Amino acid sequence: MQFDIWTKALPELPIDCLAVGVHEEGELTAEARALDQRCGEKLSRLLKRGDFSAKPGETWLVTDLDDVAAERVLLVGLGPKADLVRKAWRKSLSAAIAAAARTRCASLALALPRPAAKLLTDERLGRAVAEITGNTLYRVNDLKSAKKPRPHALAKVTVVVPAKSAAAVQAGLAQGEALAAGSALMRNLANLPGNVCTPTYLGKTAEGLAKTHKSLKVKVLGLAEIKKEKMGCFLAVTQGSEEPPRFIVIEHRHPKAKNQPVVLVGKGITFDTGGISLKDPPTMDEMKFDMSGAACVLGTMLAVGELNLPLNVIGIVAACENMPDGRSIKPGDIVTSAQGLTVEILNTDAEGRLILCDALHYAKRFKPDVVIDMATLTGAIVIALGTHHTGVFSNTDALAKELVDCGLSVDDRAWHMPLTEEYGEQLKSNFADMANVAGRDGGSITAAAFLGKFTKDLTWAHMDIAGTAYQGGAGKGSTGRPSALLLEYLLRRASAR
Ligand code: BES
Ligand code: MN
Ligand code: ZN
């Protein structure tokens, strides 16, 4: 998709389709009025008939307005005037893009009224436009044999803004394009079934990123190298699987970066059966999404490479399956982590923390400024927060607050969860340094506390994305979250450098 900016008079804009807003009260926005006055108030007359309700997300296509250069004008419902906040704006924008994509328009201009600058800066506006365009036009990568429907014809989106905003919006559009590309990669990987998106496949995808993005260097460790690293917990999870594990390291270095790296760590369980502590059949298929954290790391590294951010960023992915087998770990088995702590595996379904603890330990060699892991770690976080907020845990309150604030400013929300010593004490074992589970109470917090035992000397945050990274039910599929939150965090660091 190509993006550009128009700062001149609206009726003069040569375009296949020009989207303007209408308030639910039936009132034209300033942009729509500019066209209306040119064409002899055809739009006003149309609205007076009352056919178009202008609810957010509703659209109405009008063609051949006299003295208007655009071939088509798309009226876009904004909802009540007082409600023009980010949520309604995002919805209207997405509806305009979807409506244009249903036509044969190759170019679309967006002249919708924007939320107040204090709610959405020019740069974030540009970013959101490109992000929403990518998300709206995303088609699920299904493996259906029927011929794919005809693709949309949209090739260019023009954003109408005042001249003083042009430079910042342009910069935001570039960020949004990178974000859309990263989030599409995440969604494609997560949507693929476990028999296609294996640890090997993730490793190959990472190697592909290094080919297309100059700044990225990739290293993929196989079983022998993982053994050499003494990642006893990671090895314990993979030992019941025929599918070989992969440990993936992607480095982005920038000559202008002054700080130590940010390390992003992703849980890459390409299928989670639960192992010997087998899960129940209903919705077990959704455990193909258990590599969403890994997919988000790959997508974010793609965006970082695409923008060549002036930062050092390292992505780490531990990828394997969790399967029941004659060689699988059994409840009660004790293994030794790379850090040296021993773990009694009371429940083989609490496998995410086992692979992550070794990955987090590996991160220490980079002497990172900050380590952030992403994982579909617990069902308990879905009970706690539902599907709206990602759970953020950290040993550094300021980092958790920053991540929550990042999520808020880009509509990819997160919530700060507690992580005090008591939760860690619940992981006591009679036979090892700790157990891998601690009962149902506060399940997402005890899981985070387990990871906390391996990150004591790091500035670290953990994001439990079990509720936010994918949807079940009729709209089953990856959401791309929390790619937007993470990129916001990295962009803030890049500009604070
Ligand atoms: N991958 C699951 C967590 C999960 C559950 C993600 C539901 C998305 C939806 C994780 O490996 C797991 O099985 N966790 C257990 C932990 C328990 C055994 C302490 C859980 O949440 O039930
Ligand atoms: Mn599990
Ligand atoms: Zn899992």
Coordinates of C-alpha atoms and ligand atoms in Angstrom, one line a residue:
M1 CA 0.0 0.0 0.0
Q2 CA 1.2 3.5 -0.9
F3 CA 0.4 6.4 1.5
D4 CA 0.6 10.1 0.8
I5 CA -0.7 13.4 2.1
W6 CA -3.0 16.1 0.7
T7 CA -3.0 19.6 2.2
K8 CA -4.9 21.6 -0.4
A9 CA -8.6 22.3 -1.1
L10 CA -10.8 19.2 -0.9
P11 CA -12.9 19.6 -4.0
E12 CA -9.7 19.8 -6.1
L13 CA -8.4 16.4 -4.9
P14 CA -8.2 14.0 -7.8
I15 CA -9.0 10.5 -6.4
D16 CA -11.2 7.5 -7.0
C17 CA -12.9 7.8 -3.7
L18 CA -13.0 10.6 -1.1
A19 CA -14.2 9.7 2.4
V20 CA -15.8 12.5 4.5
G21 CA -17.7 12.3 7.8
V22 CA -21.3 12.9 8.8
H23 CA -22.4 13.3 12.4
E24 CA -25.3 11.2 13.6
E25 CA -27.4 14.3 14.1
G26 CA -27.4 14.5 10.3
E27 CA -24.9 17.3 10.3
L28 CA -22.1 17.4 7.7
T29 CA -18.5 17.9 8.9
A30 CA -16.5 20.9 7.7
E31 CA -14.9 18.7 5.0
A32 CA -18.2 17.4 3.8
R33 CA -19.7 20.9 3.7
A34 CA -16.8 22.1 1.5
L35 CA -17.9 19.5 -1.1
D36 CA -21.6 20.2 -0.6
Q37 CA -21.2 23.8 -1.4
R38 CA -19.4 23.0 -4.6
C39 CA -22.0 20.6 -5.9
G40 CA -25.1 22.6 -5.2
E41 CA -25.9 21.0 -1.8
K42 CA -26.6 17.5 -3.2
L43 CA -25.2 16.0 0.0
S44 CA -27.5 18.1 2.2
R45 CA -30.5 17.0 0.2
L46 CA -29.5 13.4 0.4
L47 CA -29.2 13.6 4.2
K48 CA -32.6 15.3 4.5
R49 CA -34.2 12.3 3.0
G50 CA -33.0 10.4 6.1
D51 CA -31.8 7.3 4.3
F52 CA -28.4 7.5 6.0
S53 CA -28.3 7.2 9.7
A54 CA -24.6 8.1 10.2
K55 CA -24.0 5.6 13.0
P56 CA -20.3 4.9 13.5
G57 CA -19.2 2.4 10.9
E58 CA -22.1 3.1 8.4
T59 CA -21.1 4.3 5.0
W60 CA -22.9 5.7 1.9
L61 CA -21.4 6.0 -1.6
V62 CA -22.3 8.9 -3.8
T63 CA -21.0 9.3 -7.3
D64 CA -20.5 12.1 -9.9
L65 CA -20.8 15.2 -7.7
D66 CA -20.6 18.3 -9.9
D67 CA -17.4 20.3 -9.6
V68 CA -15.8 17.8 -7.3
A69 CA -12.6 16.2 -8.6
A70 CA -13.1 12.9 -6.7
E71 CA -15.0 10.3 -8.7
R72 CA -16.9 9.0 -5.7
V73 CA -17.6 10.5 -2.3
L74 CA -18.0 8.1 0.6
L75 CA -20.1 9.5 3.5
V76 CA -18.9 7.9 6.7
G77 CA -21.0 7.8 9.8
L78 CA -19.3 9.2 12.9
G79 CA -21.9 8.7 15.5
P80 CA -23.0 11.5 17.9
K81 CA -20.9 14.6 17.6
A82 CA -19.9 14.6 21.3
D83 CA -18.5 11.1 21.0
L84 CA -15.8 11.8 18.5
V85 CA -13.1 10.2 20.4
R86 CA -10.4 7.7 19.3
K87 CA -12.6 4.6 19.5
A88 CA -15.3 6.0 17.2
W89 CA -12.7 7.5 14.9
R90 CA -10.9 4.2 14.5
K91 CA -14.2 2.5 13.8
S92 CA -15.2 5.1 11.1
L93 CA -11.8 4.9 9.5
S94 CA -11.9 1.2 9.3
A95 CA -15.4 1.3 7.9
A96 CA -14.3 3.7 5.2
I97 CA -11.4 1.5 4.2
A98 CA -13.5 -1.6 4.1
A99 CA -16.2 0.1 2.0
A100 CA -13.6 1.4 -0.5
A101 CA -12.1 -2.1 -0.7
R102 CA -15.5 -3.5 -1.7
T103 CA -15.5 -1.2 -4.8
R104 CA -13.0 -1.2 -7.6
C105 CA -11.4 2.0 -6.3
A106 CA -7.6 2.1 -6.6
S107 CA -7.2 5.3 -4.5
L108 CA -8.9 6.4 -1.4
A109 CA -8.6 9.8 0.4
L110 CA -9.5 10.1 4.1
A111 CA -10.8 13.4 5.2
L112 CA -12.5 12.4 8.4
P113 CA -12.5 14.8 11.4
R114 CA -9.8 13.8 13.8
P115 CA -9.9 13.4 17.6
A116 CA -8.4 16.3 19.5
A117 CA -4.6 16.6 19.2
K118 CA -4.2 15.9 22.9
L119 CA -5.9 12.6 22.4
L120 CA -4.0 11.7 19.2
T121 CA -0.8 13.5 18.2
D122 CA -0.1 14.0 14.5
E123 CA 2.5 11.3 14.5
R124 CA 0.2 8.8 16.2
L125 CA -2.6 9.7 13.8
G126 CA -0.4 8.9 10.8
R127 CA 0.6 5.6 12.5
A128 CA -3.0 4.7 13.3
V129 CA -4.1 5.3 9.7
A130 CA -1.5 2.9 8.3
E131 CA -2.1 0.5 11.1
I132 CA -5.9 0.5 10.7
T133 CA -5.5 0.2 6.9
G134 CA -3.3 -2.9 7.3
N135 CA -5.6 -4.4 9.9
T136 CA -8.8 -3.8 7.9
L137 CA -7.4 -5.2 4.7
Y138 CA -5.8 -8.2 6.4
R139 CA -7.2 -11.4 5.0
V140 CA -6.8 -14.5 7.1
N141 CA -4.2 -16.9 5.6
D142 CA -6.6 -19.9 5.5
L143 CA -5.7 -23.1 3.7
K144 CA -9.1 -23.4 2.0
S145 CA -8.8 -25.1 -1.5
A146 CA -11.5 -22.9 -3.1
K147 CA -10.4 -20.1 -5.3
K148 CA -9.6 -17.0 -3.3
P149 CA -12.1 -14.1 -3.8
R150 CA -11.0 -11.3 -6.0
P151 CA -8.5 -9.1 -4.1
H152 CA -9.4 -5.5 -3.5
A153 CA -8.0 -2.9 -5.9
L154 CA -6.9 -0.3 -3.3
A155 CA -3.3 0.7 -3.9
K156 CA -3.1 4.1 -2.5
V157 CA -4.4 5.9 0.6
T158 CA -4.2 9.7 0.9
V159 CA -4.6 11.4 4.2
V160 CA -6.0 14.9 4.2
V161 CA -4.4 17.1 6.8
P162 CA -3.5 20.7 7.3
A163 CA 0.0 21.6 6.0
K164 CA 1.4 22.2 9.5
S165 CA 0.7 18.5 10.4
A166 CA 2.1 17.0 7.2
A167 CA 5.6 16.1 8.3
A168 CA 4.6 14.5 11.6
V169 CA 1.7 12.6 9.9
Q170 CA 4.1 11.4 7.2
A171 CA 6.5 10.1 9.8
G172 CA 3.7 8.3 11.6
L173 CA 2.5 6.7 8.3
A174 CA 6.0 5.1 7.9
Q175 CA 5.8 3.8 11.5
G176 CA 2.3 2.5 10.9
E177 CA 3.3 0.7 7.7
A178 CA 6.1 -1.1 9.6
L179 CA 3.7 -1.9 12.4
A180 CA 1.1 -3.3 9.9
A181 CA 3.8 -5.4 8.3
G182 CA 5.0 -6.7 11.7
S183 CA 1.5 -7.4 12.9
A184 CA 0.5 -9.2 9.7
L185 CA 3.6 -11.4 10.1
M186 CA 2.5 -12.1 13.7
R187 CA -1.0 -12.9 12.6
N188 CA 0.0 -15.1 9.7
L189 CA 2.4 -17.2 11.9
A190 CA -0.1 -17.6 14.7
N191 CA -3.0 -18.5 12.4
L192 CA -1.0 -21.3 10.8
P193 CA -1.8 -24.8 12.2
G194 CA 0.7 -26.6 14.4
N195 CA 1.6 -29.0 11.7
V196 CA 2.8 -26.2 9.4
C197 CA 4.1 -23.6 11.9
T198 CA 6.6 -25.8 13.7
P199 CA 9.7 -24.6 15.6
T200 CA 11.7 -25.3 12.4
Y201 CA 9.2 -23.1 10.5
L202 CA 9.7 -20.2 13.0
G203 CA 13.5 -20.6 12.7
K204 CA 13.3 -20.4 8.9
T205 CA 11.0 -17.4 9.1
A206 CA 13.6 -15.6 11.4
E207 CA 16.3 -16.5 8.9
G208 CA 14.2 -15.0 6.1
L209 CA 14.0 -11.7 8.1
A210 CA 17.7 -11.5 8.1
K211 CA 17.7 -11.8 4.3
T212 CA 15.2 -9.0 3.8
H213 CA 16.4 -6.6 6.5
K214 CA 20.0 -5.5 6.5
S215 CA 20.2 -4.6 10.2
L216 CA 19.0 -8.0 11.4
K217 CA 21.3 -10.8 12.3
V218 CA 19.8 -14.2 13.1
K219 CA 21.1 -17.2 14.9
V220 CA 19.1 -20.4 15.3
L221 CA 20.1 -23.0 17.8
G222 CA 19.1 -26.7 17.4
L223 CA 18.9 -29.4 19.9
A224 CA 22.6 -30.0 20.3
E225 CA 23.3 -26.3 20.9
I226 CA 20.4 -26.0 23.3
K227 CA 21.9 -28.9 25.3
K228 CA 25.2 -27.2 25.3
E229 CA 23.5 -24.2 26.9
K230 CA 22.2 -26.5 29.6
M231 CA 18.7 -25.3 29.2
G232 CA 17.3 -28.2 31.3
C233 CA 13.8 -26.7 31.6
F234 CA 13.4 -26.0 27.9
L235 CA 14.8 -29.4 27.1
A236 CA 12.3 -31.0 29.5
V237 CA 9.3 -29.6 27.6
T238 CA 10.6 -30.6 24.2
Q239 CA 11.7 -34.1 25.1
G240 CA 8.2 -35.6 24.5
S241 CA 8.0 -34.3 21.0
E242 CA 9.1 -35.7 17.6
E243 CA 9.4 -32.1 16.3
P244 CA 12.9 -30.7 16.9
P245 CA 13.1 -27.5 19.1
R246 CA 14.6 -24.2 18.0
F247 CA 16.1 -21.4 20.0
I248 CA 16.1 -18.2 17.9
V249 CA 18.1 -15.0 18.5
I250 CA 17.5 -12.0 16.3
E251 CA 19.8 -9.0 16.8
H252 CA 19.2 -5.5 15.5
R253 CA 22.1 -3.2 16.2
H254 CA 22.3 0.5 15.2
P255 CA 25.5 2.5 15.1
K256 CA 23.8 5.5 16.7
A257 CA 22.3 3.5 19.6
K258 CA 23.9 4.5 22.9
N259 CA 22.1 2.3 25.3
Q260 CA 22.4 -1.4 26.1
P261 CA 19.8 -3.5 24.2
V262 CA 16.1 -4.0 24.9
V263 CA 15.6 -7.8 24.8
L264 CA 12.2 -9.1 23.8
V265 CA 11.5 -12.8 24.7
G266 CA 8.7 -14.8 23.2
K267 CA 7.0 -18.0 24.2
G268 CA 7.0 -20.2 21.1
I269 CA 5.0 -23.3 22.0
T270 CA 3.8 -24.3 18.5
F271 CA 1.3 -26.6 20.0
D272 CA 0.3 -27.1 23.7
T273 CA -1.5 -30.4 24.4
G274 CA -0.7 -30.0 28.1
G275 CA 1.7 -33.0 27.8
I276 CA 1.0 -35.8 30.3
S277 CA -1.2 -33.3 32.2
L278 CA -3.4 -33.4 29.1
K279 CA -5.8 -30.6 28.3
D280 CA -9.5 -31.2 27.7
P281 CA -10.5 -31.5 24.0
P282 CA -12.9 -28.5 23.7
T283 CA -10.9 -25.6 22.2
M284 CA -7.6 -27.5 22.4
D285 CA -7.1 -26.5 18.7
E286 CA -6.6 -22.9 19.9
M287 CA -3.3 -24.1 21.5
K288 CA -1.8 -23.6 18.1
F289 CA -1.8 -19.9 19.1
D290 CA 0.5 -20.7 22.0
M291 CA 3.4 -19.3 20.0
S292 CA 1.8 -15.9 19.8
G293 CA 4.5 -14.3 22.0
A294 CA 7.1 -15.7 19.6
A295 CA 5.2 -14.5 16.6
C296 CA 5.0 -11.0 18.2
V297 CA 8.7 -11.0 18.7
L298 CA 9.3 -11.9 15.1
G299 CA 6.8 -9.3 13.9
T300 CA 8.2 -6.6 16.1
M301 CA 11.8 -7.3 15.0
L302 CA 10.5 -7.0 11.4
A303 CA 9.1 -3.5 12.2
V304 CA 12.3 -2.5 14.0
G305 CA 14.4 -3.6 11.0
E306 CA 12.0 -1.9 8.6
L307 CA 12.3 1.4 10.5
N308 CA 15.9 0.8 11.3
L309 CA 15.3 2.3 14.7
P310 CA 18.3 3.9 16.4
L311 CA 18.2 1.4 19.2
N312 CA 19.8 -2.0 20.0
V313 CA 17.0 -4.5 20.1
I314 CA 17.3 -8.3 20.5
G315 CA 14.5 -10.8 20.0
I316 CA 14.7 -14.2 21.6
V317 CA 12.3 -17.1 20.9
A318 CA 12.2 -20.5 22.6
A319 CA 10.2 -22.8 20.3
C320 CA 9.0 -26.3 20.8
E321 CA 5.9 -28.5 21.2
N322 CA 4.3 -29.7 24.4
M323 CA 3.3 -33.3 23.7
P324 CA 2.4 -36.5 25.7
D325 CA 4.7 -39.4 24.8
G326 CA 6.7 -42.2 26.3
R327 CA 9.6 -39.9 26.7
S328 CA 7.6 -36.9 28.1
I329 CA 8.2 -35.3 31.4
K330 CA 5.9 -36.6 34.1
P331 CA 4.4 -34.8 37.1
G332 CA 7.0 -34.9 39.9
D333 CA 10.0 -34.9 37.6
I334 CA 12.8 -32.6 38.7
V335 CA 15.0 -30.7 36.1
T336 CA 17.8 -28.2 36.3
S337 CA 17.4 -24.8 34.6
A338 CA 20.3 -23.1 32.8
Q339 CA 20.6 -20.7 35.8
G340 CA 21.1 -23.8 38.0
L341 CA 17.9 -23.7 40.0
T342 CA 16.1 -27.0 40.2
V343 CA 12.4 -27.2 39.3
E344 CA 9.8 -29.8 40.3
I345 CA 7.4 -30.2 37.4
L346 CA 4.1 -30.8 39.2
N347 CA 2.0 -30.0 36.1
T348 CA 3.4 -30.6 32.6
D349 CA 0.8 -28.1 31.3
A350 CA 2.7 -25.2 33.0
E351 CA 5.3 -25.5 30.2
G352 CA 5.5 -21.9 29.1
R353 CA 7.3 -20.8 32.2
L354 CA 9.8 -23.7 31.8
I355 CA 10.9 -22.6 28.3
L356 CA 10.9 -18.9 29.3
C357 CA 13.0 -19.3 32.4
D358 CA 15.9 -20.6 30.3
A359 CA 15.3 -18.0 27.6
L360 CA 15.3 -15.2 30.2
H361 CA 18.5 -16.5 31.6
Y362 CA 20.1 -16.5 28.1
A363 CA 19.1 -12.8 27.8
K364 CA 21.5 -11.9 30.6
R365 CA 24.5 -12.3 28.4
F366 CA 23.5 -9.2 26.4
K367 CA 23.6 -7.1 29.6
P368 CA 20.3 -5.6 28.6
D369 CA 18.8 -2.4 29.8
V370 CA 15.3 -3.9 29.8
V371 CA 13.9 -7.4 29.1
I372 CA 10.3 -7.8 28.2
D373 CA 8.8 -11.3 27.6
M374 CA 5.5 -12.0 25.9
A375 CA 3.6 -15.2 26.5
T376 CA 0.2 -16.8 26.3
L377 CA 1.1 -18.0 29.7
T378 CA -2.1 -18.6 31.7
G379 CA -5.8 -19.2 31.5
A380 CA -5.9 -17.4 34.8
I381 CA -5.1 -14.0 33.1
V382 CA -8.2 -14.5 30.9
I383 CA -10.3 -15.1 34.1
A384 CA -8.8 -11.9 35.6
L385 CA -8.8 -9.5 32.7
G386 CA -10.9 -11.1 30.0
T387 CA -9.8 -10.3 26.4
H388 CA -9.5 -6.6 26.7
H389 CA -6.3 -6.0 28.6
T390 CA -2.9 -7.6 28.4
G391 CA -1.6 -8.4 31.9
V392 CA 1.7 -6.6 32.8
F393 CA 3.9 -7.8 35.6
S394 CA 7.3 -6.4 36.5
N395 CA 10.0 -6.2 39.1
T396 CA 10.2 -2.5 38.3
D397 CA 7.0 -0.5 38.8
A398 CA 8.1 2.3 36.5
L399 CA 8.6 -0.1 33.6
A400 CA 5.1 -1.6 34.1
K401 CA 3.6 1.9 34.3
E402 CA 5.4 2.8 31.1
L403 CA 4.1 -0.2 29.2
V404 CA 0.6 0.4 30.4
D405 CA 0.8 4.0 29.3
C406 CA 2.2 2.9 25.9
G407 CA -0.8 0.6 25.5
L408 CA -3.2 3.4 26.4
S409 CA -1.8 5.8 23.9
V410 CA -2.1 3.4 21.0
D411 CA -5.4 1.6 21.9
D412 CA -3.7 -1.7 22.7
R413 CA -4.5 -1.7 26.4
A414 CA -2.7 -3.4 29.2
W415 CA -3.2 -3.6 33.0
H416 CA -0.6 -3.5 35.8
M417 CA -0.9 -6.7 37.9
P418 CA 0.7 -7.1 41.3
L419 CA 3.9 -9.1 41.8
T420 CA 4.8 -9.1 45.5
E421 CA 7.0 -11.7 47.3
E422 CA 4.0 -13.7 48.8
Y423 CA 3.2 -15.1 45.3
G424 CA 6.7 -16.5 44.9
E425 CA 6.5 -18.2 48.3
Q426 CA 3.5 -20.2 47.0
L427 CA 5.9 -22.1 44.6
K428 CA 7.7 -24.0 47.5
S429 CA 8.6 -27.6 46.8
N430 CA 9.7 -30.3 49.3
F431 CA 12.1 -31.7 46.7
A432 CA 13.5 -29.0 44.5
D433 CA 14.3 -25.3 44.6
M434 CA 10.7 -24.6 43.4
A435 CA 7.7 -26.1 41.9
N436 CA 6.4 -25.0 38.5
V437 CA 2.8 -24.5 39.8
A438 CA 1.1 -23.1 42.9
G439 CA -2.6 -24.0 42.7
R440 CA -5.4 -22.0 41.2
D441 CA -5.4 -18.9 43.3
G442 CA -3.7 -15.9 41.5
G443 CA -2.6 -18.3 38.8
S444 CA -1.3 -15.6 36.4
I445 CA 0.6 -14.0 39.2
T446 CA 2.3 -17.1 40.5
A447 CA 3.3 -17.9 36.9
A448 CA 4.9 -14.4 36.7
A449 CA 6.5 -15.0 40.1
F450 CA 8.1 -18.2 38.8
L451 CA 9.7 -16.1 36.0
G452 CA 10.6 -13.5 38.6
K453 CA 13.0 -16.0 40.2
F454 CA 15.1 -16.0 37.0
T455 CA 15.1 -12.2 36.4
K456 CA 16.3 -10.9 39.8
D457 CA 19.2 -9.0 38.4
L458 CA 17.3 -7.6 35.4
T459 CA 14.9 -4.8 34.7
W460 CA 12.2 -7.0 33.5
A461 CA 8.5 -7.1 32.5
H462 CA 6.3 -10.0 31.6
M463 CA 3.2 -9.6 29.4
D464 CA 0.6 -12.3 29.7
I465 CA -1.2 -12.2 26.4
A466 CA -3.4 -15.3 26.7
G467 CA -6.5 -13.2 26.5
T468 CA -5.5 -10.6 24.0
A469 CA -3.3 -12.3 21.3
Y470 CA -6.1 -14.2 19.6
Q471 CA -9.8 -14.6 19.5
G472 CA -11.8 -17.7 19.8
G473 CA -15.3 -18.4 18.4
A474 CA -16.7 -17.2 15.1
G475 CA -13.9 -14.7 14.5
K476 CA -11.2 -17.2 15.5
G477 CA -7.7 -15.9 14.7
S478 CA -4.7 -13.9 15.8
T479 CA -5.3 -10.2 16.7
G480 CA -1.7 -9.0 16.3
R481 CA -1.7 -7.7 19.9
P482 CA 0.4 -6.4 21.6
S483 CA 2.5 -5.4 18.5
A484 CA 1.2 -1.8 18.7
L485 CA 2.0 -1.4 22.4
L486 CA 5.6 -2.8 21.9
L487 CA 6.4 -0.6 18.9
E488 CA 5.1 2.4 20.9
Y489 CA 7.5 1.5 23.7
L490 CA 10.4 1.2 21.3
L491 CA 9.6 4.4 19.4
R492 CA 9.5 6.3 22.7
R493 CA 12.9 4.9 23.6
A494 CA 14.2 5.8 20.2
S495 CA 13.1 9.4 20.5
A496 CA 14.3 9.7 24.2
R497 CA 17.8 8.5 23.2
Ligands
BES1 N1 -0.9 -22.1 27.0 C1 -1.5 -22.2 28.3 C2 -2.2 -21.0 28.8 C3 -3.5 -20.6 28.0 C4 -4.7 -21.1 28.5 C5 -3.4 -19.8 27.0 C6 -5.8 -20.7 27.8 C7 -4.6 -19.4 26.3 C8 -5.8 -19.8 26.8 C9 -0.4 -22.6 29.3 O1 0.6 -23.4 28.9 C10 -1.1 -23.4 30.4 O2 -1.6 -24.5 30.0 N2 -1.3 -22.9 31.6 C11 -2.0 -23.6 32.6 C12 -1.2 -23.4 33.9 C13 -1.7 -24.3 35.0 C14 -1.4 -25.7 34.7 C15 -1.0 -23.8 36.3 C16 -3.4 -23.0 32.7 O3 -3.5 -21.8 32.6 O4 -4.3 -23.7 32.9
MN2 MN 0.2 -25.4 28.9
ZN3 ZN 1.1 -23.1 26.9

